[in-house]
Short mmCIF file of C-alpha atoms in Angstrom, two decimals:
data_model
loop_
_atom_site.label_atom_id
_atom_site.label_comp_id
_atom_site.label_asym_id
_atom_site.label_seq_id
_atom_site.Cartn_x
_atom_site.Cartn_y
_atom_site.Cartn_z
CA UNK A 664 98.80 7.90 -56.74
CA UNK A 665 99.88 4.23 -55.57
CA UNK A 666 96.80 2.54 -53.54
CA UNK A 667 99.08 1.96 -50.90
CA UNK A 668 99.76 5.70 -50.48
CA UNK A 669 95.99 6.43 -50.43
CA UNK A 670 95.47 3.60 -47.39
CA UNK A 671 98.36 5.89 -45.79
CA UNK A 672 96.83 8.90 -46.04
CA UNK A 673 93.38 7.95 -44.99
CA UNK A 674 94.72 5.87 -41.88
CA UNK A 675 96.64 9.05 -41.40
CA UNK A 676 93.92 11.49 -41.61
CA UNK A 677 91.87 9.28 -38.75
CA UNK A 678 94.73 8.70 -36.23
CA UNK A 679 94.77 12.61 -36.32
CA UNK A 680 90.87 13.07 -36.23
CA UNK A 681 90.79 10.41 -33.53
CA UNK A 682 93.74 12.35 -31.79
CA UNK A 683 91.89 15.83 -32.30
CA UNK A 684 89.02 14.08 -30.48
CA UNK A 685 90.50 12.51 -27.86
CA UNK A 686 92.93 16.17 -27.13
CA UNK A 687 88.83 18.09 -27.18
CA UNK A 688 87.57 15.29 -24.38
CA UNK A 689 90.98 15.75 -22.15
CA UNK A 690 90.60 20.07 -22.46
CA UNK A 691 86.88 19.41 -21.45
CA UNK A 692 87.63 17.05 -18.75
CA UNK A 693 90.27 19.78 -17.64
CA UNK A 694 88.44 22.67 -17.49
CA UNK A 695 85.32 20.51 -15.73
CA UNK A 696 88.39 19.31 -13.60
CA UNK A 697 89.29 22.96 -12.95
CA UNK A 698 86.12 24.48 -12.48
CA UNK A 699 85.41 21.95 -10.03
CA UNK A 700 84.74 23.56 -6.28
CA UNK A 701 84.89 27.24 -8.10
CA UNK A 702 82.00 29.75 -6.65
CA UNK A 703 79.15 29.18 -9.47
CA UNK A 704 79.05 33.85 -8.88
CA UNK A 705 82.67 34.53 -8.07
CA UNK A 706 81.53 38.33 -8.31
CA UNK A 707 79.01 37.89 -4.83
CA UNK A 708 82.52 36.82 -2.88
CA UNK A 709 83.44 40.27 -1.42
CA UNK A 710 79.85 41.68 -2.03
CA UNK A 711 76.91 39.94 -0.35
CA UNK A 712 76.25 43.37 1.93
CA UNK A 713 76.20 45.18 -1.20
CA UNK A 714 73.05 43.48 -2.55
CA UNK A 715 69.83 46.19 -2.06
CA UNK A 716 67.30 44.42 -4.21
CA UNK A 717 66.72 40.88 -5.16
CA UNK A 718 64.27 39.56 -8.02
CA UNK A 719 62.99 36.37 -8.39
CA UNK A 720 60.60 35.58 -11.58
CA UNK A 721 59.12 32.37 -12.68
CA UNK A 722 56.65 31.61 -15.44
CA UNK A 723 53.76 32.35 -13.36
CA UNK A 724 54.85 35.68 -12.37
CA UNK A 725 57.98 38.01 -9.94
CA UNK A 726 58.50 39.63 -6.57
CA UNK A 727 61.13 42.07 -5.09
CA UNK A 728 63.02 42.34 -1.84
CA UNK A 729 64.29 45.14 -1.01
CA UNK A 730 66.37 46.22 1.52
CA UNK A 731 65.52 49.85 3.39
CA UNK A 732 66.28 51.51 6.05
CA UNK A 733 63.92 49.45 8.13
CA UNK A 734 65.25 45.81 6.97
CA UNK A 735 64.18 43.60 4.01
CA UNK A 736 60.70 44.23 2.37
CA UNK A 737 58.32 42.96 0.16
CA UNK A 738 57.23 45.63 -2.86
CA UNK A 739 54.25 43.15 -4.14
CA UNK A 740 52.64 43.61 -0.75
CA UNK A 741 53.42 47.42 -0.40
CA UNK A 742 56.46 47.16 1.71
CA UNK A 743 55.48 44.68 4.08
CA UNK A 744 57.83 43.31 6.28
CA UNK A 745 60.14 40.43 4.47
CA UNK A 746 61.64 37.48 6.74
CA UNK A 747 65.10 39.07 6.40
CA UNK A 748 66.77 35.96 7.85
CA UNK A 749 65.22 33.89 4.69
CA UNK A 750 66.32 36.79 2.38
CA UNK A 751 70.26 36.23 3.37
CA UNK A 752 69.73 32.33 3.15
CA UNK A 753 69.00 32.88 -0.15
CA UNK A 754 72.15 35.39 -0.94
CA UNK A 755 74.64 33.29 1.73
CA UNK A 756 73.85 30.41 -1.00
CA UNK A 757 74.44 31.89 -3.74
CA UNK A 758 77.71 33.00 -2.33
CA UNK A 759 78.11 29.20 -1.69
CA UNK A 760 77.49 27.76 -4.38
CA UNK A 761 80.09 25.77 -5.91
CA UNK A 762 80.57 24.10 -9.28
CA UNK A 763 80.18 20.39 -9.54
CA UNK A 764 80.88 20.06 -12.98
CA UNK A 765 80.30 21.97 -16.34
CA UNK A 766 77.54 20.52 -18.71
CA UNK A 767 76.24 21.50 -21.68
CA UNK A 768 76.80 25.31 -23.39
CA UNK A 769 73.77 24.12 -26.28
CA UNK A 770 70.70 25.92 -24.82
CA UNK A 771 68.67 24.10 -27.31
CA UNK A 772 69.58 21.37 -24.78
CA UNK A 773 68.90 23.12 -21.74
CA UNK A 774 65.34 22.44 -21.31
CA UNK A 775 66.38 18.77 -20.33
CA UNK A 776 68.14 20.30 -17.16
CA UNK A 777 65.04 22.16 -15.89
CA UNK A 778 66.39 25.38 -17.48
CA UNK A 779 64.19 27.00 -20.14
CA UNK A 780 63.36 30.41 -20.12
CA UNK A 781 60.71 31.43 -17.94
CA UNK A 782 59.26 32.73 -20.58
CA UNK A 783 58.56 29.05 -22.04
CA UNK A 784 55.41 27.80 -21.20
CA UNK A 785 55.99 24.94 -18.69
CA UNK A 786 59.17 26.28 -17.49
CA UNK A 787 59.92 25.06 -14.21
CA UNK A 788 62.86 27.08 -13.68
CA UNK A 789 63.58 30.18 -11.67
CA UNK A 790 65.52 33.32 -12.04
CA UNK A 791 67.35 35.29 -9.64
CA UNK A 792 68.60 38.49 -9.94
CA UNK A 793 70.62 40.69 -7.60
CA UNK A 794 71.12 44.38 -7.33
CA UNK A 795 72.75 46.75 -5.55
CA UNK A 796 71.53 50.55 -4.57
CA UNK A 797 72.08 51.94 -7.71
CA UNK A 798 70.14 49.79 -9.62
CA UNK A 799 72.81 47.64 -11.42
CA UNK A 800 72.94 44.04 -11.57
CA UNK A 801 75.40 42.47 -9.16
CA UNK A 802 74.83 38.57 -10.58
CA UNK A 803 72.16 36.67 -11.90
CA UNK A 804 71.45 33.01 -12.83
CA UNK A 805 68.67 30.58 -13.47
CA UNK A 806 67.64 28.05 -11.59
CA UNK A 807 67.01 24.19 -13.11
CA UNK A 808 66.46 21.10 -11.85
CA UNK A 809 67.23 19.63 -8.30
CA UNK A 810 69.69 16.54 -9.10
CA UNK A 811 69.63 13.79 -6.61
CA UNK A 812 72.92 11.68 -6.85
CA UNK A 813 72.25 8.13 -7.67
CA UNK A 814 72.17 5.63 -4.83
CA UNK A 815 72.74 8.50 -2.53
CA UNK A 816 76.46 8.81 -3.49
CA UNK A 817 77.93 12.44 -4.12
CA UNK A 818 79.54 13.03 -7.74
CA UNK A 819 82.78 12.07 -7.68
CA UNK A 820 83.66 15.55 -9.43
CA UNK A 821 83.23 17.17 -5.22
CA UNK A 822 82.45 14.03 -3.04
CA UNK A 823 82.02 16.53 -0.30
CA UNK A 824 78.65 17.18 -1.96
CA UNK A 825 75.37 16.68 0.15
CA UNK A 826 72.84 14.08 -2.11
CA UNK A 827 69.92 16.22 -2.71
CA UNK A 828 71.11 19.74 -3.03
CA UNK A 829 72.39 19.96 -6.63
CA UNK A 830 70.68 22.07 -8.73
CA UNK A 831 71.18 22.82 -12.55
CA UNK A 832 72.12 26.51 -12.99
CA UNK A 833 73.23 28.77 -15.64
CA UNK A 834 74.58 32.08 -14.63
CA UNK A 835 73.79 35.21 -16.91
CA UNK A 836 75.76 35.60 -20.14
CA UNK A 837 77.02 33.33 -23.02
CA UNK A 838 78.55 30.08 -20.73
CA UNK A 839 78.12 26.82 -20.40
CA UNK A 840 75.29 25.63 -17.84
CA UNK A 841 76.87 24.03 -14.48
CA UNK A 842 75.68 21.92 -11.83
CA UNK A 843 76.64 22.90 -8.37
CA UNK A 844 75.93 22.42 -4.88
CA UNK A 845 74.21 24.50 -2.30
CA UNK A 846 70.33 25.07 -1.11
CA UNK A 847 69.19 26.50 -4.05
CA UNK A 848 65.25 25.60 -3.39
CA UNK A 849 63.66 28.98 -4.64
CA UNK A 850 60.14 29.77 -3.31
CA UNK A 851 58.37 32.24 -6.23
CA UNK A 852 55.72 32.85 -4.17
CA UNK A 853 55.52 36.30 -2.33
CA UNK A 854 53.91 35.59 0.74
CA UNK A 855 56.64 32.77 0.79
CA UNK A 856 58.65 35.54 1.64
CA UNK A 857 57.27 37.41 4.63
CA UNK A 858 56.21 35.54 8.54
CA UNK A 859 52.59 34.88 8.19
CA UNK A 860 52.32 34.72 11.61
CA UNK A 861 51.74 38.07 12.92
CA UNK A 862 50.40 38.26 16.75
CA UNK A 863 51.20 35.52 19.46
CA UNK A 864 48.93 36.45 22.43
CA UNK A 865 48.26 33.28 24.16
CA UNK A 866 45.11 31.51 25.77
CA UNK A 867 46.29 32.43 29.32
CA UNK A 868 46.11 35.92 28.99
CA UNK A 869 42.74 36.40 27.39
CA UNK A 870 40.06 37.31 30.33
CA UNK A 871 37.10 38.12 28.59
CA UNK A 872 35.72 38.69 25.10
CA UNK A 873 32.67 40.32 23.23
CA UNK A 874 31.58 39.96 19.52
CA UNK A 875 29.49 42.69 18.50
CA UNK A 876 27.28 41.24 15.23
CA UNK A 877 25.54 44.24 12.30
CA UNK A 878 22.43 43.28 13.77
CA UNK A 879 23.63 44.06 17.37
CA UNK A 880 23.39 40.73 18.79
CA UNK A 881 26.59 40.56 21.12
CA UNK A 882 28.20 37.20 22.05
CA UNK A 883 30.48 37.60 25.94
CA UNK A 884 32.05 35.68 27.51
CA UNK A 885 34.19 35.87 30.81
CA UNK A 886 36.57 33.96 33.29
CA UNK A 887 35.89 33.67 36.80
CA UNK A 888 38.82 33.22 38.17
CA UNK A 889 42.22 33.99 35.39
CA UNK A 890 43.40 29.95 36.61
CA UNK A 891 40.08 28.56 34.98
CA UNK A 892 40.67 26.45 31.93
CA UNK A 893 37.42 28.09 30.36
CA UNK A 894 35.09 30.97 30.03
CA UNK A 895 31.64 30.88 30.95
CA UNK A 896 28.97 32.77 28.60
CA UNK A 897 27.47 35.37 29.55
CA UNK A 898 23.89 37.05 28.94
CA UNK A 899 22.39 33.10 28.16
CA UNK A 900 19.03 34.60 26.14
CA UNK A 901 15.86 32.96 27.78
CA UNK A 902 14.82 29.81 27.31
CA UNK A 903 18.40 28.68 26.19
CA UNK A 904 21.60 27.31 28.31
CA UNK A 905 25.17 26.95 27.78
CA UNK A 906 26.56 23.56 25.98
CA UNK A 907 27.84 21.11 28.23
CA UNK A 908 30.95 21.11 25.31
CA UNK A 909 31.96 25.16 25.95
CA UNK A 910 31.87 26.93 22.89
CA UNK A 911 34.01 29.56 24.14
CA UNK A 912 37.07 28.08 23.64
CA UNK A 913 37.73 29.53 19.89
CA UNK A 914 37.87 32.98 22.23
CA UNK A 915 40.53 31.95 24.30
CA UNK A 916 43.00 30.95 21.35
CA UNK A 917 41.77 33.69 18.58
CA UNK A 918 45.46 35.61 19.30
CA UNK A 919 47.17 32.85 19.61
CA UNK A 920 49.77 32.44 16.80
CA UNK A 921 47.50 33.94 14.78
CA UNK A 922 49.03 33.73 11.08
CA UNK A 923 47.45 35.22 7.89
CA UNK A 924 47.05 34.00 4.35
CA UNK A 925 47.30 37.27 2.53
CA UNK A 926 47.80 40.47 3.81
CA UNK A 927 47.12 44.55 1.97
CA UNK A 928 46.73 47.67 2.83
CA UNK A 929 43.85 48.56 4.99
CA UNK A 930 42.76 51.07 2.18
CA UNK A 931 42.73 48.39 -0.71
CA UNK A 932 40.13 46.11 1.32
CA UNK A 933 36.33 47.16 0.26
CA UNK A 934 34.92 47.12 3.68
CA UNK A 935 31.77 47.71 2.55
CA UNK A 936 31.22 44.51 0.08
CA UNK A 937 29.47 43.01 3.46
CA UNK A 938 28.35 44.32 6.95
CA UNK A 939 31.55 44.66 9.21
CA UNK A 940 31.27 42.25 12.75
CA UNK A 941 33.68 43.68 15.36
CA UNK A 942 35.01 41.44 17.70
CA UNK A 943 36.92 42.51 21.33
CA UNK A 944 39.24 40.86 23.56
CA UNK A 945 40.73 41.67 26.86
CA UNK A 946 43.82 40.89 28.92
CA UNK A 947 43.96 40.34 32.51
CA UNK A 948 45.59 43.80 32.25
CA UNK A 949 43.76 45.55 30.41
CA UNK A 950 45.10 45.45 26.95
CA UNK A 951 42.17 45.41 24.25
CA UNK A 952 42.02 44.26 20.94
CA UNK A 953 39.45 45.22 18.18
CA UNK A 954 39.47 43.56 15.47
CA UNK A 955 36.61 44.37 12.58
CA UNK A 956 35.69 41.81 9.89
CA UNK A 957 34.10 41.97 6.70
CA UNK A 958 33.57 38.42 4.58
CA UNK A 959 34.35 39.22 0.72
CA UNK A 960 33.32 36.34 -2.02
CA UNK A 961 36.05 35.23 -4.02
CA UNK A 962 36.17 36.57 -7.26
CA UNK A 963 34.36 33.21 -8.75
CA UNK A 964 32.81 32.29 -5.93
CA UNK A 965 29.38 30.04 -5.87
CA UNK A 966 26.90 31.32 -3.66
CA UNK A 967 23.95 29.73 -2.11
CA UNK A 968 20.14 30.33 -2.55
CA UNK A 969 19.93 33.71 -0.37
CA UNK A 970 23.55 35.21 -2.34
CA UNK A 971 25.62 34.00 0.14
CA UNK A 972 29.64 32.28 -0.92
CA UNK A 973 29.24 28.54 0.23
CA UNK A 974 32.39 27.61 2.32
CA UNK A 975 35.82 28.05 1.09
CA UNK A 976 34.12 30.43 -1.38
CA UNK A 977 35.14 33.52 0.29
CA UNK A 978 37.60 35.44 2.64
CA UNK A 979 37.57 37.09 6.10
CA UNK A 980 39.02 40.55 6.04
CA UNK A 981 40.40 41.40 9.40
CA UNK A 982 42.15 45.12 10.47
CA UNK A 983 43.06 45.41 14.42
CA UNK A 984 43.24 48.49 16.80
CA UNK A 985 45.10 48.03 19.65
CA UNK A 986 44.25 50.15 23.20
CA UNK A 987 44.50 50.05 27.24
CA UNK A 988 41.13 49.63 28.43
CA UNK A 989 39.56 50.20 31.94
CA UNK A 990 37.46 47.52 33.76
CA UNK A 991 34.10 48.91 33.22
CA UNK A 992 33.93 48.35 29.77
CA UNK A 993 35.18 44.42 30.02
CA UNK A 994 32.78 41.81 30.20
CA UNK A 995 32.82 40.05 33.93
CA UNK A 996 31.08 37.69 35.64
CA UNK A 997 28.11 39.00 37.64
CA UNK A 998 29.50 39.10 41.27
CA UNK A 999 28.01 36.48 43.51
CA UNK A 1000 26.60 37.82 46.99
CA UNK A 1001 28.49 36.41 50.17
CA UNK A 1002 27.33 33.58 52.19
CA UNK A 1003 25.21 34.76 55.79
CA UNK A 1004 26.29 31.80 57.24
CA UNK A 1005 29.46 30.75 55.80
CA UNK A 1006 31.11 26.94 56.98
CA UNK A 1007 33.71 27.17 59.67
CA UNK A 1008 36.70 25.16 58.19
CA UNK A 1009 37.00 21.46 59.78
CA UNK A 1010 40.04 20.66 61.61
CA UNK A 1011 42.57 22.83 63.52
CA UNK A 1012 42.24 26.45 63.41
CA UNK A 1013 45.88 26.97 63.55
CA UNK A 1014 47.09 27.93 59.95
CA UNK A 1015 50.15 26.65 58.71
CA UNK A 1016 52.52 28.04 55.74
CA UNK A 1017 51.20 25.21 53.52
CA UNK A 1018 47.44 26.79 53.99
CA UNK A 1019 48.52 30.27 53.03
CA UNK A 1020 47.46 31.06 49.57
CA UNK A 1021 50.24 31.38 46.78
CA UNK A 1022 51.00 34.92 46.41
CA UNK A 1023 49.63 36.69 42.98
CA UNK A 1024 51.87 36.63 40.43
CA UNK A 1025 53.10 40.61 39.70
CA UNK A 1026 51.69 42.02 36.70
CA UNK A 1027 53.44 43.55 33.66
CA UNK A 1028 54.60 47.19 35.07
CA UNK A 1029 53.52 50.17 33.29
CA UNK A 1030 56.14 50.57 31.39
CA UNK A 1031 56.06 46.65 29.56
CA UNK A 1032 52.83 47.35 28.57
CA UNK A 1033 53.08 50.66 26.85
CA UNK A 1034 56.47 48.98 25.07
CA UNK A 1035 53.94 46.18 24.20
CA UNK A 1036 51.36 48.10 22.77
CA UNK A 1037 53.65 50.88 21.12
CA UNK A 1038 54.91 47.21 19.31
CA UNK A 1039 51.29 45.83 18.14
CA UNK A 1040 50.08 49.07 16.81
CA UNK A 1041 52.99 49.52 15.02
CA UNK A 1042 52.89 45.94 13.68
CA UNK A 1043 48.81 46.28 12.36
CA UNK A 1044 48.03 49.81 12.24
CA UNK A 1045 47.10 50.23 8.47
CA UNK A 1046 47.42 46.69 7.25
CA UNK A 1047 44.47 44.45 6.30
CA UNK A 1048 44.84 40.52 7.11
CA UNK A 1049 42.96 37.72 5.01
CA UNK A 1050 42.48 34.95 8.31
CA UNK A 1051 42.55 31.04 7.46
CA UNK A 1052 39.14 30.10 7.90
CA UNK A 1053 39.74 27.72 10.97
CA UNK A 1054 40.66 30.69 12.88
CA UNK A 1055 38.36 33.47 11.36
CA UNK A 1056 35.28 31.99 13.08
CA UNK A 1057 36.64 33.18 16.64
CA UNK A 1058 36.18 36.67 15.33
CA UNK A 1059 32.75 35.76 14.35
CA UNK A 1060 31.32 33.71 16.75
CA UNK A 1061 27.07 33.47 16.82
CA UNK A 1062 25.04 32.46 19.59
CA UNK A 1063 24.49 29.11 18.29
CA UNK A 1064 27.71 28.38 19.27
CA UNK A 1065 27.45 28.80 22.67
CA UNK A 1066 24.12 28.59 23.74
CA UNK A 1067 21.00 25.50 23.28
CA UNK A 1068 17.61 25.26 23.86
CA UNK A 1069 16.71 24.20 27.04
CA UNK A 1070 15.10 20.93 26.65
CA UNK A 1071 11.79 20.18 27.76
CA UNK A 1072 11.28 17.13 30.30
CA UNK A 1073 9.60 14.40 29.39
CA UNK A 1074 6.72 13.39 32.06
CA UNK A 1075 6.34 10.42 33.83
CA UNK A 1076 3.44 7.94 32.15
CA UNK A 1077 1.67 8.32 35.29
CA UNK A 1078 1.32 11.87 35.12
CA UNK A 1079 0.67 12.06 31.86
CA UNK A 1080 -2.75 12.89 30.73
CA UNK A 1081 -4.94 9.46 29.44
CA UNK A 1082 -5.50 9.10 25.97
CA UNK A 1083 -9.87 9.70 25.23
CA UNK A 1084 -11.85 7.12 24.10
CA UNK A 1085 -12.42 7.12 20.16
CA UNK A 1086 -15.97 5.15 21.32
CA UNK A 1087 -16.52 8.08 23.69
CA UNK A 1088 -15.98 10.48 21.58
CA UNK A 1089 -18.06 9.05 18.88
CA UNK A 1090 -21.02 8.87 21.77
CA UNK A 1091 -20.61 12.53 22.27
CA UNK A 1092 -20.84 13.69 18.65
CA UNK A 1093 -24.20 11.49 18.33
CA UNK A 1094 -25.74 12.87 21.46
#
């Protein structure tokens, strides 16, 4: 063969490989082109109510929500209530989700987009996995890496694209991974997933309150007057008076948007790994919570000299019974006795409508209050709450806290006794 023909045939055989090359880009910027603004789960369109159960699992471990007749739930904390409007955040996104762009279909390459199998050591991704009532899969995808857009600027692939929430993904099956837009930040942690905060009784409604300790001390306290900023302590012990700083105010804001850091069954709490402290509080109208706490050591926990868990080293166990109860068994304020000789008031004697008193504000009737109670014992009854330890003391509160020694005056120098003579007493040893 001529040399000239083999320089054909090679320059040839490279315009087509270059050709070949150049066709492959164009198809890949097409379909990346045509995949653009397509749902990342076309499936979850037209069935988002359909979706029953929804999995999340991460290298350190799953939860379920599932949806019952009673609303979303959460089966690794026995069927507590779920936030259900966080639950359809997460499915409305999914639904959402749109395709940026296609990247790479090599999952040896994957782990550089935040998507190795959870299964992988230090994975960082998630995976998210929806069912419907019969147990079959609806869609599922894992979660990579959050992509911020450089300089703040959205891909030009869907400029409509908020910086910040692109996320690698890579729905189930043999495709390509994708990155697309929506609010994909997955929390993998269960009690993520269900409203810590639990009760909301507020400061201005608590009247009195009693902590009952193993050993029987009891700690009360009591407002005058309902418009007093404070409660006073009651029974001060002898030789001790209340602190100038009151120490009762942890009673007045213990139900106050009271949240939990873990919650259980009542049953699955060993209420007998420590001596229980109960603790009572009352409403102006006569609603009473009881709420028993045991402290159980953390399963490591360092303990001091006498077996105690030093601080932090432990958890306060709370359960709460909800009841109407009657005046006599609230603590009150002993009842001053009336003046013999009360002050005429100065001025005229004529009243005016400025100097009547405000009328009292009307009380819940008794229909609100047996709706409110029906509510909170159907929120606590059987469930065990693990309190933050700023807020567990209230439940707990000692004497110390509320009361001081009563400090012995100092007397004058001039009434103090003199000092002997050492000379004197030396004389009176030698006589």
């Amino acid at each position: 063969m001529k040399q000239s023909t083999i320089k054909f045939l090679a320059g040839a055989t490279v315009v087509v490989a270059v050709g070949a090359f150049a066709a492959s880009k164009l198809r890949s910027r097409e379909t990346a082109a045509t995949m653009a603004d397509e749902p990342v789960l076309p499936v979850l369109q037209d069935r988002v109510n359909d979706v029953t159960s929804v999995l999340i699992e991460s290298k350190d471990g799953s939860l379920t929500l599932e949806r019952g007749s009673e609303g979303w739930m959460l089966a690794e904390k026995n069927g507590y209530e779920a936030n259900a409007t966080k639950v359809r955040e997460l499915i409305l996104a999914l639904r959402e989700a749109r395709v940026v762009e296609e990247k790479t279909a090599n999952k040896e390459r994957f782990d550089r987009l935040g998507l190795d199998d959870i299964t992988v050591a230090d994975s960082t991704s998630k995976r998210v996995t929806l069912k419907d009532d019969k147990g079959e899969t609806i869609a599922a995808l894992l979660i990579g890496d959050q992509r911020f857009a450089k300089g703040g600027a959205a891909p030009a692939a869907n400029p409509n694209v908020q910086p910040g929430q692109q996320y690698y993904l890579h729905p189930a099956g043999d495709g390509p991974a994708l990155l697309a837009t929506g609010e994909l930040r997955i929390d993998a942690r269960p009690v993520g997933w269900i409203e810590q905060q639990f009760l909301d009784i507020g400061r201005d409604r608590i009247q009195a309150a009693r902590v009952i300790h193993p050993d029987g001390t009891t700690v009360e306290a009591a407002r005058a007057e309902m418009s007093d900023a404070e409660m006073q302590p009651l029974g001060v012990p002898e030789g001790m008076q209340a602190k100038k700083l009151n120490g009762t105010r942890p009673f007045l804001d213990a139900l106050a948007r009271l949240r939990f850091d873990d919650v259980k069954k009542e049953d699955q709490v060993d209420w007998e790994a420590s001596e229980i402290t109960t603790a009572e509080f009352f409403t102006e109208h006569g609603l009473m919570a009881k709420v028993e706490t045991v402290e159980i050591p953390n399963e490591d926990a360092k303990l001091d000299e006498e077996g105690n868990p030093l601080p932090g080293q432990s958890k306060v166990w709370a359960r709460f019974e909800f009841q109407m109860a009657d005046e006599a068994s609230k603590p009150s304020m002993p009842e001053q006795e009336a003046d013999p000789n009360p002050e005429e008031p100065e001025g005229d004697a004529t009243s005016t409508e400025e100097d009547a008193p405000e009328p009292e504000k009307e009380g819940p009737t008794a229909a609100e209050q047996a709706k409110e109670l029906a509510k909170l014992q159907a929120k606590t009854k059987g469930w065990a709450y693990a309190l933050p330890s700023w807020k567990s003391s209230a439940f707990r509160l000692k004497p110390d806290a509320l009361f001081e020694e009563i400090p012995v005056p100092e007397l004058p120098d001039a009434l103090k006794p003199a000092a002997e003579d050492p000379t004197t007493i030396l004389d009176d040893k030698n006589d």
